[in-house]
CSV table of C-alpha atoms in Angstrom, one decimal:
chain,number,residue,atom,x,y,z
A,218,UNK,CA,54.3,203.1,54.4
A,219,UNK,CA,55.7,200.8,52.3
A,220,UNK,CA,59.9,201.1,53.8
A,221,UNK,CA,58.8,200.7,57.1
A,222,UNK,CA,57.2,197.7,56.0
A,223,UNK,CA,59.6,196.2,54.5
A,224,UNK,CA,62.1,196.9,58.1
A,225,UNK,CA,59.5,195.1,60.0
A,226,UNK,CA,59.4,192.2,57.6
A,227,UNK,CA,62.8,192.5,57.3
A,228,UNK,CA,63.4,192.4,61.5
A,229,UNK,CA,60.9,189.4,62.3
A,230,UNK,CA,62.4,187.2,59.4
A,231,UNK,CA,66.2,188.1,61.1
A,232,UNK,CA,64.6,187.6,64.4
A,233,UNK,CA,63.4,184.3,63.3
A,234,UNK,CA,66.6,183.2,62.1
A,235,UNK,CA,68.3,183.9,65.5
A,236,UNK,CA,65.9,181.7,67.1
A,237,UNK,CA,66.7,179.2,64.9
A,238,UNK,CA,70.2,178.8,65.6
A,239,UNK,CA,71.7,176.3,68.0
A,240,UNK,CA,75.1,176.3,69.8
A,241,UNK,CA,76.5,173.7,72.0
A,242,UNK,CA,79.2,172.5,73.8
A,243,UNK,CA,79.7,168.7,73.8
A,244,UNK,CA,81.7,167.4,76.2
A,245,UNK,CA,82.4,164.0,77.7
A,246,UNK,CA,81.9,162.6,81.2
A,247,UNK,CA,85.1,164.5,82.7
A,248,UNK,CA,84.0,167.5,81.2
A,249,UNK,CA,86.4,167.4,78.8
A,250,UNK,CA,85.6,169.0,75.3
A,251,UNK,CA,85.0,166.7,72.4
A,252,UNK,CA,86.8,168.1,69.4
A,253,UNK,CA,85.4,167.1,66.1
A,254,UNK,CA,82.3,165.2,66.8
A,255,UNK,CA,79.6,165.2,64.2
A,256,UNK,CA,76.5,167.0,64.6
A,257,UNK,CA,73.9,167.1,62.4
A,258,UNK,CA,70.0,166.8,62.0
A,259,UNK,CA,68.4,163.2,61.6
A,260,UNK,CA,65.6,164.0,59.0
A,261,UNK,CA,67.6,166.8,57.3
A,262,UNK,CA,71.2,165.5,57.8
A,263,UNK,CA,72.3,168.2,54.9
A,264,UNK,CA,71.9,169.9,58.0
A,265,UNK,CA,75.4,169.7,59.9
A,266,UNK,CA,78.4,170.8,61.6
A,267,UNK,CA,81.3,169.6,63.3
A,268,UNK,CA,82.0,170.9,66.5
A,269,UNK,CA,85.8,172.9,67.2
A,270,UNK,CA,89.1,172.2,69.0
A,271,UNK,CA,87.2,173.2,72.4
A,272,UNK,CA,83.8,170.9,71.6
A,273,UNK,CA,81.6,174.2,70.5
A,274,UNK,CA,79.5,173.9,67.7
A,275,UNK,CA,77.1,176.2,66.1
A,276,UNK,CA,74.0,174.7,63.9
A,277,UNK,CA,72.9,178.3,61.6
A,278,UNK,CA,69.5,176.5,61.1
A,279,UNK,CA,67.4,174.0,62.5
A,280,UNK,CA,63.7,172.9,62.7
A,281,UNK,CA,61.3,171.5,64.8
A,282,UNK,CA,59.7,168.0,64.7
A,283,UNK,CA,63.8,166.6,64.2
A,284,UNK,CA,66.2,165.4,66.2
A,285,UNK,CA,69.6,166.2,66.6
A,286,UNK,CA,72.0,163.7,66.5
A,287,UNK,CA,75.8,164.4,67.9
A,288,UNK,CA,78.1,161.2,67.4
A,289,UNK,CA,82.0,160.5,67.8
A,290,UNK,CA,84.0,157.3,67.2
A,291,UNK,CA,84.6,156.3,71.0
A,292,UNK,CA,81.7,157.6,72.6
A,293,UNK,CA,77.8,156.7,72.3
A,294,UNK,CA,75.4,158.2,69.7
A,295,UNK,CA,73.3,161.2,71.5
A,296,UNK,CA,70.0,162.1,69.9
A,297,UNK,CA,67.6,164.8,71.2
A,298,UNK,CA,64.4,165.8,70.3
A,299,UNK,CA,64.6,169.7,68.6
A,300,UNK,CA,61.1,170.2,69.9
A,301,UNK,CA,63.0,170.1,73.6
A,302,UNK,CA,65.2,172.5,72.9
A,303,UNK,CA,64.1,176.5,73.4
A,304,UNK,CA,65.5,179.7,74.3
A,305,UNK,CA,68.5,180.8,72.5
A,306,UNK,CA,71.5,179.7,75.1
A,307,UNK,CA,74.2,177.2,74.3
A,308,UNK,CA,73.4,173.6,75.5
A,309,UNK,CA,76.1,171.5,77.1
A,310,UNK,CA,75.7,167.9,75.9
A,311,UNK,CA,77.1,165.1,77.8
A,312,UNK,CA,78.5,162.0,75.4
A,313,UNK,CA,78.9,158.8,77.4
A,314,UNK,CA,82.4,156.8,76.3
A,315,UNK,CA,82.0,153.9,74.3
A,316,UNK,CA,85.9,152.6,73.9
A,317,UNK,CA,86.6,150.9,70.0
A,318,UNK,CA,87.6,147.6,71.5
A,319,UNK,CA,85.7,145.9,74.4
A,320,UNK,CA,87.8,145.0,77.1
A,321,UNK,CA,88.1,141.0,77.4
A,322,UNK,CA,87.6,139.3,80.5
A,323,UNK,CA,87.8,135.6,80.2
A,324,UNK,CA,85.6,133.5,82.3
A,325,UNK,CA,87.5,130.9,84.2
A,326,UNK,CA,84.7,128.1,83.9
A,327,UNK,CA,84.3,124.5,85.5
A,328,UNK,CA,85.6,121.6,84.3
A,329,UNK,CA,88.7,120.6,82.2
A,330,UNK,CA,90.1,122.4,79.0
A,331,UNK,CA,89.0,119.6,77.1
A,332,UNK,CA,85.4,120.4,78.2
A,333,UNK,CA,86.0,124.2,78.2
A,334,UNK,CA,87.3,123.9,74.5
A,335,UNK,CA,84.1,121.4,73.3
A,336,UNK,CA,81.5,124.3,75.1
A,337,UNK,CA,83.7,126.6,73.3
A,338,UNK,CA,83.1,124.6,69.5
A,339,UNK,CA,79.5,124.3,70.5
A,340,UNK,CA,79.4,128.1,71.0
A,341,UNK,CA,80.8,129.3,68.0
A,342,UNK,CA,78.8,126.9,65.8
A,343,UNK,CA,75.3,128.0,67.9
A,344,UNK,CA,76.4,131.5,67.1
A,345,UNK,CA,77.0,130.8,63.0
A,346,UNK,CA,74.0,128.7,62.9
A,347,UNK,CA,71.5,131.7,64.3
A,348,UNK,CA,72.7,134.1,61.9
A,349,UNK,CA,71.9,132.0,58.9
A,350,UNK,CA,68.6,132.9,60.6
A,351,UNK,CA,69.5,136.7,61.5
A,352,UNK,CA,70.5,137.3,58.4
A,353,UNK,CA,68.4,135.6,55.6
A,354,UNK,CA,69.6,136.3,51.9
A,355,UNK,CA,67.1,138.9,51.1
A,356,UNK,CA,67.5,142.6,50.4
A,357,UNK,CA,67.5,145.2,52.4
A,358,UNK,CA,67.5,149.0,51.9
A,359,UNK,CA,69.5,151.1,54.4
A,360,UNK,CA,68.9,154.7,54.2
A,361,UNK,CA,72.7,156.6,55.6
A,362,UNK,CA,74.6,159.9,56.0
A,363,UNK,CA,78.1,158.8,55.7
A,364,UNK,CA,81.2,160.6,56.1
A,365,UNK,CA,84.9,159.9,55.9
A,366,UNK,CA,87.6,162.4,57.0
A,367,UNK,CA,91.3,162.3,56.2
A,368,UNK,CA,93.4,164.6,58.1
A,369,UNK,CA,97.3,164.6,59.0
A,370,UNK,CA,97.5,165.4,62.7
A,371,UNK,CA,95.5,168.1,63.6
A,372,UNK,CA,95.0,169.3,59.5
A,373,UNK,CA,91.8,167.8,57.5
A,374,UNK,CA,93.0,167.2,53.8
A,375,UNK,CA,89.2,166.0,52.5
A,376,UNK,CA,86.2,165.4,53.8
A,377,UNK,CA,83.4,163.3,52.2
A,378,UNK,CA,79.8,163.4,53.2
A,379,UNK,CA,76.9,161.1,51.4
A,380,UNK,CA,73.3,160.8,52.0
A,381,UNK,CA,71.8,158.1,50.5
A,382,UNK,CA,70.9,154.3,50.1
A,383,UNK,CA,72.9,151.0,50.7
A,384,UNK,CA,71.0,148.0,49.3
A,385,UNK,CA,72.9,144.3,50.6
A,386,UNK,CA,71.8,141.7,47.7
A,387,UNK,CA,73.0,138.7,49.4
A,388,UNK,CA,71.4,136.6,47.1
A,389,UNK,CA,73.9,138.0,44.3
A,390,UNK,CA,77.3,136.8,45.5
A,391,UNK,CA,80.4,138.5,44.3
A,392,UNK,CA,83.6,137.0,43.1
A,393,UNK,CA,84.4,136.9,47.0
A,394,UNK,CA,81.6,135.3,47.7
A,395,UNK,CA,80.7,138.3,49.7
A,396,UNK,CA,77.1,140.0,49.8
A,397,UNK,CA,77.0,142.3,47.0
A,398,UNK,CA,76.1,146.2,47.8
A,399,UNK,CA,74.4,148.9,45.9
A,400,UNK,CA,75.1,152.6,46.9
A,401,UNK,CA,73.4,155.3,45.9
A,402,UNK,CA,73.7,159.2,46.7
A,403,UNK,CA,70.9,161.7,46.8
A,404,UNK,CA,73.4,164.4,47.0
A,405,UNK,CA,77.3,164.7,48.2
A,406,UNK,CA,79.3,167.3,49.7
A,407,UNK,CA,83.3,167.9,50.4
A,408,UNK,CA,85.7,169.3,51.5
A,409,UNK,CA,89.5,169.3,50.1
A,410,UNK,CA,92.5,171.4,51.5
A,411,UNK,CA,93.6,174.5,49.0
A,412,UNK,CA,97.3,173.3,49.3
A,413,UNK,CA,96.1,169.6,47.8
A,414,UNK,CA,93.5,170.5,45.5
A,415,UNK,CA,96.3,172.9,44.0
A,416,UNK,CA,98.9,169.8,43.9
A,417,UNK,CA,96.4,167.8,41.9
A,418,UNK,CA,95.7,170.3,39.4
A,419,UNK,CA,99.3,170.4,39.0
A,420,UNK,CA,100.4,167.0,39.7
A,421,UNK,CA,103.4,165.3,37.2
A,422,UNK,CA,101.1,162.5,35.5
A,423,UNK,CA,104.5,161.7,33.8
A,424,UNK,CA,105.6,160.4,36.8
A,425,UNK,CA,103.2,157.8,36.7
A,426,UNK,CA,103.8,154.3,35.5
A,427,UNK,CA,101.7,153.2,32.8
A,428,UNK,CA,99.8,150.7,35.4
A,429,UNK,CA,99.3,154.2,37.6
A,430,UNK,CA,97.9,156.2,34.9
A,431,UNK,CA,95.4,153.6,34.0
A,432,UNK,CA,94.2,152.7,37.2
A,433,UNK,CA,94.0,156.9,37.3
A,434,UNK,CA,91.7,157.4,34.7
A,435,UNK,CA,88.8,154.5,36.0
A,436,UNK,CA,88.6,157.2,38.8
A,437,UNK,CA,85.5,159.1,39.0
A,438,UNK,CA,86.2,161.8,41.0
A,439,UNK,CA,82.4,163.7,40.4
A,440,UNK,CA,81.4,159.8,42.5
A,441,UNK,CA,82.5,159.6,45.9
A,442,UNK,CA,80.3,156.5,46.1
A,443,UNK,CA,83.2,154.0,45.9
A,444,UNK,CA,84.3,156.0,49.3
A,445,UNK,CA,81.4,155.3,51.4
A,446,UNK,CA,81.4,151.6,49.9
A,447,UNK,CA,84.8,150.7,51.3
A,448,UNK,CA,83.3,152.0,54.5
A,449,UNK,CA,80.3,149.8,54.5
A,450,UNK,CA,81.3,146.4,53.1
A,451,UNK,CA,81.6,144.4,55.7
A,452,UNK,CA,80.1,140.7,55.2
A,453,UNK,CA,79.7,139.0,58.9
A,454,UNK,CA,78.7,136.0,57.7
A,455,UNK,CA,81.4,135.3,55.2
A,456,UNK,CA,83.8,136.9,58.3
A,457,UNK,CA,82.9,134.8,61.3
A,458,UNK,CA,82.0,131.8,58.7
A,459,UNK,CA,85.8,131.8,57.9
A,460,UNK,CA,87.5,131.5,61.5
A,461,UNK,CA,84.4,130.3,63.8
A,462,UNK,CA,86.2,126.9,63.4
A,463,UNK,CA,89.5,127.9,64.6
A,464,UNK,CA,88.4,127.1,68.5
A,465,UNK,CA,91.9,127.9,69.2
A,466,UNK,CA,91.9,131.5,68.6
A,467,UNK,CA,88.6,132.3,70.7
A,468,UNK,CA,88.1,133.0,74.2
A,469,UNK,CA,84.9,133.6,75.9
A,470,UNK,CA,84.0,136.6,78.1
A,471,UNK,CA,81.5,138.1,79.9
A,472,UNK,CA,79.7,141.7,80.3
A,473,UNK,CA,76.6,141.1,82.1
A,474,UNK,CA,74.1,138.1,82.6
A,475,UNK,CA,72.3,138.7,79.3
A,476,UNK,CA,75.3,138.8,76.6
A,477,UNK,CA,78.6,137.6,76.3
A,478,UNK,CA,81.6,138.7,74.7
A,479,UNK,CA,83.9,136.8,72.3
A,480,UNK,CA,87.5,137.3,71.5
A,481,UNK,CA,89.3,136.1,68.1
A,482,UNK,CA,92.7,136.4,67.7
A,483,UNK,CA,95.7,135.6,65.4
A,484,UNK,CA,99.1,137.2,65.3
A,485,UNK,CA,101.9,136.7,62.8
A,486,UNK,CA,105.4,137.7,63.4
A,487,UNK,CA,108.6,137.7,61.7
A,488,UNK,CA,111.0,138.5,64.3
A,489,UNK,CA,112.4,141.8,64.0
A,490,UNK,CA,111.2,142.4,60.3
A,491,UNK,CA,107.0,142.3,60.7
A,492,UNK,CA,104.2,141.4,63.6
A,493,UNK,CA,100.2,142.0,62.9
A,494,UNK,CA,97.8,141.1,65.1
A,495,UNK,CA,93.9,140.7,64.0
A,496,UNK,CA,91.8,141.2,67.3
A,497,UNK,CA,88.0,140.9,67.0
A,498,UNK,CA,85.6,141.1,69.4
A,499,UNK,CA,81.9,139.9,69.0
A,500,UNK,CA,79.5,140.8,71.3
A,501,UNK,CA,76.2,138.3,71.4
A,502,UNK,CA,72.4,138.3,73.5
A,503,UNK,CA,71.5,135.3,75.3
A,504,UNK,CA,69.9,133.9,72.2
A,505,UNK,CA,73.1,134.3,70.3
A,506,UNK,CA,72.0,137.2,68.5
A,507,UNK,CA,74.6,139.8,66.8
A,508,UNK,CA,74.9,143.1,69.2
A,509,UNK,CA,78.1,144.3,68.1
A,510,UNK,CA,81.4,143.3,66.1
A,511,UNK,CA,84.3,145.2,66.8
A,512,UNK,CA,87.6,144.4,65.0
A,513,UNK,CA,91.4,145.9,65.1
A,514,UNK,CA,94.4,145.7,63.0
A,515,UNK,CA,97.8,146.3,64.3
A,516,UNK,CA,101.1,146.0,61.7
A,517,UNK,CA,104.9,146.9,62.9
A,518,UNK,CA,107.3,146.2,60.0
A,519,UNK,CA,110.6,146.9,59.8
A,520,UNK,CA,112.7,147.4,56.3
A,521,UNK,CA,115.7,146.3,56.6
A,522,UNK,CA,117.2,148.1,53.6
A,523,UNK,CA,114.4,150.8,53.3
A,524,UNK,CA,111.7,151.1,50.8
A,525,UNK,CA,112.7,153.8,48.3
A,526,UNK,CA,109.4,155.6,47.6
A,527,UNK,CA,109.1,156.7,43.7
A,528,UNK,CA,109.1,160.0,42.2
A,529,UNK,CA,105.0,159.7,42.0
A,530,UNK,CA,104.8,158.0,45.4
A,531,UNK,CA,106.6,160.9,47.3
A,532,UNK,CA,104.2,163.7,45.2
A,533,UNK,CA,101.3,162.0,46.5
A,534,UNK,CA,102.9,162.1,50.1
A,535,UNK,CA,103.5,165.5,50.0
A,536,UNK,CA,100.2,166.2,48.6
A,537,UNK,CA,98.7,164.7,52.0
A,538,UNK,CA,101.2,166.3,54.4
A,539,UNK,CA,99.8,169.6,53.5
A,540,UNK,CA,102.5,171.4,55.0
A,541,UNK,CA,102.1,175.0,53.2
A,542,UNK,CA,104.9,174.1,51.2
A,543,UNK,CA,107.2,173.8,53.9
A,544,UNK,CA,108.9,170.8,54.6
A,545,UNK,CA,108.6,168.7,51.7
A,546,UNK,CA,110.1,165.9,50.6
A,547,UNK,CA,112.7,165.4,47.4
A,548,UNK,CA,112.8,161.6,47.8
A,549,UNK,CA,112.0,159.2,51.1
A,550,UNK,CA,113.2,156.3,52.1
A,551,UNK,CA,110.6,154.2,54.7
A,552,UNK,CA,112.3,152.2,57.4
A,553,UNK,CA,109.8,151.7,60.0
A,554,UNK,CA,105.9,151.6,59.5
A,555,UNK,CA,103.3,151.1,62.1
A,556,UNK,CA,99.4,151.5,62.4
A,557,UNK,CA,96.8,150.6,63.8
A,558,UNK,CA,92.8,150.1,61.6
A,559,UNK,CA,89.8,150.1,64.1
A,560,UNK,CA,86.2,149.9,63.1
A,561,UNK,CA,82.8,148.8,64.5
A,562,UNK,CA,79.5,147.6,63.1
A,563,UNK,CA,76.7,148.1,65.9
A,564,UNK,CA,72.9,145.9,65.0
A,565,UNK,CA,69.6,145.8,66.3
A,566,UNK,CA,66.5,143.3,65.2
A,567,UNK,CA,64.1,144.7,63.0
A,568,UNK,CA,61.0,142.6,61.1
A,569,UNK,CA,62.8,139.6,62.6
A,570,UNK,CA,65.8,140.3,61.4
A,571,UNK,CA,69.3,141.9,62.7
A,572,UNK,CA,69.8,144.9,60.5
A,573,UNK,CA,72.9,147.4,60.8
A,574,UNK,CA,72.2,150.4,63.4
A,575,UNK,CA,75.7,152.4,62.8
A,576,UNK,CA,79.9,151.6,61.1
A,577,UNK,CA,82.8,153.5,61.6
A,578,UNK,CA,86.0,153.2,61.4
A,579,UNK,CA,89.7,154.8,62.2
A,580,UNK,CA,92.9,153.9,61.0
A,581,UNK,CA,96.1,156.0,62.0
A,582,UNK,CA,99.5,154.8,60.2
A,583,UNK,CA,103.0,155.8,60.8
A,584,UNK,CA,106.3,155.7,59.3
A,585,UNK,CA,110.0,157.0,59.5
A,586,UNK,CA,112.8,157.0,57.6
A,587,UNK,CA,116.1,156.3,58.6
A,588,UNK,CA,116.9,159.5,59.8
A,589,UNK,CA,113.8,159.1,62.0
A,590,UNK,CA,111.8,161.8,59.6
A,591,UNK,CA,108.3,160.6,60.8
A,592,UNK,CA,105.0,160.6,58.7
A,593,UNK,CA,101.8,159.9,59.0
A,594,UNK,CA,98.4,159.4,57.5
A,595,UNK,CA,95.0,159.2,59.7
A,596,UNK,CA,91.5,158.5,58.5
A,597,UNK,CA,88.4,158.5,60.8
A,598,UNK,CA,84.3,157.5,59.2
A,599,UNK,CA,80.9,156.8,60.4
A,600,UNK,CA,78.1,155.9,58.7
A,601,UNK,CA,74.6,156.5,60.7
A,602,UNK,CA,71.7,154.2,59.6
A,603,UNK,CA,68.4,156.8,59.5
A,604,UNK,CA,66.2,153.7,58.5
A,605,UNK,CA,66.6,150.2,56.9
A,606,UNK,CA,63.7,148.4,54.4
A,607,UNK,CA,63.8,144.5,55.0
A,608,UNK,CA,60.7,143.8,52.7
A,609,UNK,CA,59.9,143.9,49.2
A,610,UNK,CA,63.3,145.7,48.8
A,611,UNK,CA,64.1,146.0,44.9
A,612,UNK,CA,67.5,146.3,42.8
A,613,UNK,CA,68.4,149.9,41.4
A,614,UNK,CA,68.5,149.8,37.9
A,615,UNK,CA,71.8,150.3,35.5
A,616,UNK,CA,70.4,153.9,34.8
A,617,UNK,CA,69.6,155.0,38.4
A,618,UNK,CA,73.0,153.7,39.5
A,619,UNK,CA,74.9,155.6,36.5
A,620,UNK,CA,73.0,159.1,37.7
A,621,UNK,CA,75.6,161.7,39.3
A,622,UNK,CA,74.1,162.8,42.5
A,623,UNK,CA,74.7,166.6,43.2
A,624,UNK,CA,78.2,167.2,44.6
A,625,UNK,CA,78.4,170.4,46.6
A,626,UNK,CA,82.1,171.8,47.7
A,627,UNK,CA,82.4,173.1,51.1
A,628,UNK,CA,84.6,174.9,53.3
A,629,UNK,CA,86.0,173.5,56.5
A,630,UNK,CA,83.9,175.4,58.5
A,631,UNK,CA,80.9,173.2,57.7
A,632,UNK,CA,82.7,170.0,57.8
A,633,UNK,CA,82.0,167.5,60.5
């Protein structure tokens, strides 16, 4: 009695697993699939995948009383409810577009430029003065999955994934005079392509400056905190606090009756060598509340003699080609360079407060030599916020902060 037993046991538990898995197809309003969005669980974001060249994804596990959450830079966050799903037949999922950068339509309002300019000053200063109020210098405890992805066209080189805590200590100012962050991980995982991992085990540290090598070894490459850091620190007040009084730069616009759209920007050019443009776009309620900040980078720059690339530099630009070995080059010499950084920090109001919903970010830059051999390095992140703390939110200690989180390595199946 005891074998058949142990088939039946065997059976229901596989059975059970089946009905566990979840497979979808995420597509946008067209139809269109939706290659590498990020879809995991909101309670058990371990829990995750990232869905294929087609928009298909398969989940090998997931529970009830969740939610699934499916997000992509461009589109609008989709969250469902597990306990809604049943049956064992791939879902199609819908994501509704969400462009980086907010169109700009400027408002052609009464009265003379003069006037226009001083409603304009009155504005800006309205807006600074109710986020001394939105954002109070106390501490608050975001709770996040974060990933970052680097990938060179349609390759991923590393992936980076973080669950863990943010704490802002506004009240202890940096040497920036910026709000001063806290991160830490409960666990990590990654991902790094075979080809690169291989070319860092081997790499030439002799090729290194002495500078280099030093600036080397402060690495920690067990943390991938520092990562997830440069994805989060943004300071809002110390930006708009710096160019809200440069009336000259800002336009006003309008999406609907109950928010308005503001437009900052500054170029710089150097005709026929550089020209970068800063564009940011701040999207305010009618009480001057912070809905969203969206802000882009663009840089063209011309060399006129060429930058010669070092022995190290062009190892470390092979490294992230990953091109199997094939292709790579013995020395470079960049000519042209262009690219473009994007990234958006969405809020909402929370215990009176406006507290960060959800980041990301994607910069994609570009080069050729003068032999027009192009190449190219692109990096996409997003940080979800599963819950912030606003009250009686406490400092990590030295100890806590020194603990390594558990690092898992992956392979680029489960990376989202």
């Amino acid at each position: 009695m005891q074998k058949p037993l142990i088939i039946l046991l065997l059976t229901i538990v596989s059975l059970n697993c089946v009905a566990k898995e979840l497979s979808g197809h995420v597509v946008d309003s067209l139809r269109q699939p939706i290659p590498y969005a990020s879809v995991f669980l909101q309670n058990n974001p371990q829990i995750g995948t990232i869905t294929d060249d087609n928009g298909f994804f398969v989940l090998p596990d997931y529970v009830q009383d969740d939610h699934l959450v499916i997000t992509s830079i461009g589109y609008e966050k989709f969250t469902l409810s597990t306990n809604k799903i049943s049956g064992t037949k791939p879902i199609r999922i819908v994501l509704k577009e969400q462009p980086l950068m907010l169109n700009t339509v400027v408002v052609s309002a009464k009265g003379s430029k003069r006037q226009q300019r001083k409603l304009l000053k009155q504005l800006l200063a309205d807006i600074y003065k109710q986020m001394q109020i939105d954002f109070p210098d106390n501490a608050r405890n975001y709770r996040i999955v974060s990933d970052v992805s680097v990938y060179n066209e349609d390759k991923v080189v590393a992936f980076d994934e973080m669950v863990g805590n943010i704490v802002e200590l506004p009240y202890l100012k940096n040497a920036r005079k910026q709000d001063s962050l806290q991160i830490k991980a409960d666990f990590t995982r990654y991902y790094i392509n075979q080809n690169t991992a291989d070319g860092l085990r081997n790499f030439d540290q002799d090729l290194l400056k002495r500078k280099e090598k030093r600036q080397l070894q402060k690495i920690d490459f067990e943390k991938s905190e520092p990562i997830h850091r440069m994805l989060w620190a943004l300071d809002i007040k110390k930006l708009f606090g710096d160019i809200y009084k440069e009336t000259g730069n800002w336009s006003i616009s309008e999406r609907d009756a109950l928010s308005q759209l503001l437009t900052y920007t500054k170029t710089f050019t150097l005709p026929g060598i550089v020209s970068a443009t800063m564009k940011l776009h701040l999207s305010v309620d009618a009480h001057n509340h912070v809905q969203r900040l969206s802000q882009s980078v663009t840089l063209w720059a011309n060399i006129p003699f060429g930058y010669k690339l070092s022995d190290a530099q062009v190892a470390a630009l092979n490294l992230v080609l990953i091109n199997d070995g094939a292709g790579n080059f013995d020395k470079y010499r960049l000519k042209t360079a262009n690219g473009k950084v994007e990234r958006n920090v969405f809020f909402t109001q929370q215990d009176g407060q406006v507290v960060v919903s959800e980041k990301n970010w994607a910069a994609n830059v570009h080069g050729a030599d003068k032999n027009g051999q192009s190449i190219a390095f692109n990096q996409k992140a997003s940080c979800q916020v599963l819950s912030v703390e606003t009250k009686n939110v406490r400092p990590y200690s030295k100890k806590a902060l020194a603990t390594k989180a558990p690092r898992t390595q992956i392979e680029l199946s489960g990376v989202r």
